[in-house]
Amino acid sequence: MRASLSRSDTASYSAEAERTAAFRLLAEQTLNPGFRLANAILGNPAEAEDAVQDAFVTAWRKWGSLRDATKADAWFRRILVNTCRDRLRRRARRRTDDLALHSSMATPDPSASVDDHVLLEQALSHLDADDQILIVLRYDHDLVLDDIAHLLDIPTGTVKWRLNRAHRRLRSALERAGGGSR
């Protein structure tokens, strides 16, 4: 006895196949850049891999909410940044100051001393997640304010204000860490 597929069954299988193919393409295009972004924000390759995986799971679950497939890359990056933000917030609640777990600036300035890098990493670890993300996006990824605003889905003026606030907080944290006289 042979079961036959109805027209609606065939259409739903076809739609699911298209959905899977589109998501696979997104994953192939965003995996490496997503890992680099997560690693820059989190400063730990293993945690960055976990964050990317979590972001892909979230993206798959929310795939139906994507309105414009041409903006899938930006949509995924926003999910990834939010995933990293959540991880940073959990980390802050645990208050770990282990520099091996947190090295926010993935590509340090080679002309700066090791002590300067240590002070910078310590100061960054004391900032809240949103401030850390802004600093990393601006200076580690060299994004301009408009690009950061688009990525975070907030107005450019808000990015400018928050980045200014993050600079003040970073300066204050550096002074407390003994780096203010450098």
Coordinates of C-alpha atoms in Angstrom, one line a residue:
M1 CA 0.0 0.0 0.0
R2 CA 1.5 3.3 -1.1
A3 CA 0.8 6.6 0.6
S4 CA 0.5 9.6 -1.6
L5 CA 1.5 13.1 -0.9
S6 CA -1.1 15.8 -1.1
R7 CA -0.4 19.1 -2.8
S8 CA -0.2 20.9 0.5
D9 CA 2.3 18.3 1.8
T10 CA 4.5 18.8 -1.2
A11 CA 4.3 22.6 -0.8
S12 CA 5.3 22.4 2.8
Y13 CA 8.2 20.0 2.1
S14 CA 9.4 22.4 -0.7
A15 CA 9.1 25.5 1.7
E16 CA 11.0 23.6 4.4
A17 CA 13.8 22.7 1.8
E18 CA 14.0 26.3 0.7
R19 CA 14.2 27.5 4.3
T20 CA 17.0 25.0 5.1
A21 CA 19.0 25.9 2.0
A22 CA 18.7 29.7 2.7
F23 CA 19.8 29.1 6.3
R24 CA 22.7 26.9 5.3
L25 CA 23.9 29.7 2.9
L26 CA 23.6 32.2 5.7
A27 CA 25.6 29.9 8.0
E28 CA 28.4 29.4 5.4
Q29 CA 28.7 33.2 4.8
T30 CA 28.6 34.3 8.4
L31 CA 30.4 31.5 10.3
N32 CA 34.0 32.9 10.1
P33 CA 33.1 36.6 10.4
G34 CA 30.7 35.8 13.2
F35 CA 33.4 33.9 15.1
R36 CA 35.9 36.8 14.7
L37 CA 33.3 39.2 16.0
A38 CA 32.4 37.0 19.0
N39 CA 36.0 36.4 19.8
A40 CA 36.7 40.1 19.7
I41 CA 33.8 40.8 22.1
L42 CA 34.3 37.8 24.4
G43 CA 38.1 37.4 24.2
N44 CA 38.0 33.7 24.4
P45 CA 37.9 31.4 21.4
A46 CA 36.1 28.6 23.1
E47 CA 33.4 30.9 24.4
A48 CA 33.2 32.6 21.1
E49 CA 32.5 29.2 19.4
D50 CA 29.8 28.6 21.9
A51 CA 28.3 32.0 21.4
V52 CA 28.2 31.5 17.6
Q53 CA 26.6 28.2 18.0
D54 CA 23.9 29.7 20.4
A55 CA 23.3 32.5 17.9
F56 CA 22.8 30.1 15.0
V57 CA 20.3 28.1 17.1
T58 CA 18.4 31.3 17.9
A59 CA 18.6 32.4 14.3
W60 CA 17.1 29.1 13.2
R61 CA 14.3 29.3 15.7
K62 CA 13.5 32.9 14.6
W63 CA 14.1 32.4 10.9
G64 CA 10.4 32.9 10.2
S65 CA 10.6 36.4 11.7
L66 CA 13.2 37.6 9.1
R67 CA 11.3 39.9 6.9
D68 CA 14.0 40.7 4.3
A69 CA 16.3 37.9 3.3
T70 CA 18.7 40.4 1.8
K71 CA 19.4 41.7 5.4
A72 CA 20.0 38.2 6.9
D73 CA 23.7 39.0 7.5
A74 CA 22.9 42.1 9.6
W75 CA 20.1 40.3 11.3
F76 CA 22.3 37.4 12.3
R77 CA 25.1 39.8 13.5
R78 CA 22.6 41.5 15.8
I79 CA 21.5 38.2 17.2
L80 CA 25.2 37.3 17.7
V81 CA 26.0 40.6 19.5
N82 CA 23.0 40.1 21.8
T83 CA 24.2 36.6 22.5
C84 CA 27.7 37.9 23.4
R85 CA 26.1 40.7 25.5
D86 CA 24.2 38.1 27.5
R87 CA 27.4 36.1 28.0
L88 CA 29.3 39.2 29.2
R89 CA 26.5 40.0 31.6
R90 CA 26.6 36.5 33.1
R91 CA 30.4 36.8 33.3
A92 CA 30.1 40.1 35.1
R93 CA 27.7 38.6 37.6
R94 CA 30.3 35.9 38.4
R95 CA 33.0 38.7 38.6
T96 CA 35.8 36.7 37.2
D97 CA 38.9 38.9 36.6
D98 CA 41.0 36.1 35.0
L99 CA 42.7 37.7 32.0
A100 CA 42.8 34.3 30.3
L101 CA 39.1 34.4 30.2
H102 CA 38.8 38.0 29.1
S103 CA 41.0 39.6 26.5
S104 CA 38.6 42.0 24.8
M105 CA 41.1 43.5 22.3
A106 CA 41.9 40.6 20.0
T107 CA 44.6 42.5 18.0
P108 CA 46.6 44.7 20.4
D109 CA 48.7 47.6 19.3
P110 CA 52.2 46.1 18.9
S111 CA 53.9 49.4 19.9
A112 CA 52.3 49.4 23.3
S113 CA 53.9 47.7 26.3
V114 CA 52.7 44.5 27.8
D115 CA 51.8 46.4 31.0
D116 CA 49.6 48.8 29.0
H117 CA 47.8 45.8 27.5
V118 CA 47.2 44.2 30.9
L119 CA 45.9 47.5 32.3
L120 CA 43.6 48.0 29.3
E121 CA 42.3 44.4 29.6
Q122 CA 41.7 44.9 33.3
A123 CA 39.9 48.2 32.8
L124 CA 37.8 46.7 30.0
S125 CA 36.8 43.8 32.2
H126 CA 35.3 46.3 34.7
L127 CA 33.0 47.9 32.1
D128 CA 29.5 46.7 31.6
A129 CA 28.7 44.5 28.6
D130 CA 27.2 47.3 26.4
D131 CA 30.3 49.5 26.9
Q132 CA 32.6 46.6 26.1
I133 CA 30.7 45.8 22.9
L134 CA 30.8 49.4 21.8
I135 CA 34.6 49.7 22.4
V136 CA 35.3 46.4 20.6
L137 CA 33.1 47.3 17.6
R138 CA 34.6 50.7 17.3
Y139 CA 38.3 50.0 17.8
D140 CA 38.8 46.3 17.3
H141 CA 36.5 46.0 14.2
D142 CA 37.1 49.6 13.1
L143 CA 33.4 50.2 12.5
V144 CA 32.1 53.7 12.0
L145 CA 29.3 55.0 14.2
D146 CA 26.7 54.5 11.5
D147 CA 27.7 50.9 11.0
I148 CA 27.5 50.3 14.8
A149 CA 24.1 51.9 14.9
H150 CA 22.9 49.7 12.2
L151 CA 24.3 46.6 13.8
L152 CA 22.8 47.4 17.2
D153 CA 19.6 48.8 15.8
I154 CA 19.9 52.1 17.6
P155 CA 20.2 55.7 16.4
T156 CA 23.7 57.0 15.5
G157 CA 23.4 59.8 18.1
T158 CA 22.8 57.1 20.7
V159 CA 25.9 55.2 19.7
K160 CA 27.9 58.4 19.8
W161 CA 26.6 59.3 23.3
R162 CA 27.1 55.7 24.6
L163 CA 30.6 55.5 23.1
N164 CA 31.5 58.8 24.8
R165 CA 30.2 57.4 28.1
A166 CA 32.2 54.2 27.6
H167 CA 35.4 56.2 27.0
R168 CA 34.8 58.1 30.3
R169 CA 34.2 54.9 32.1
L170 CA 37.3 53.3 30.6
R171 CA 39.4 56.3 31.5
S172 CA 38.2 56.1 35.0
A173 CA 38.8 52.4 35.2
L174 CA 42.4 52.9 33.9
E175 CA 43.0 55.6 36.5
R176 CA 41.8 53.3 39.3
A177 CA 44.1 50.5 37.9
G178 CA 47.1 52.8 38.1
G179 CA 47.2 53.5 34.4
G180 CA 46.1 57.1 34.6
S181 CA 49.6 58.6 34.8
R182 CA 50.8 56.9 31.5

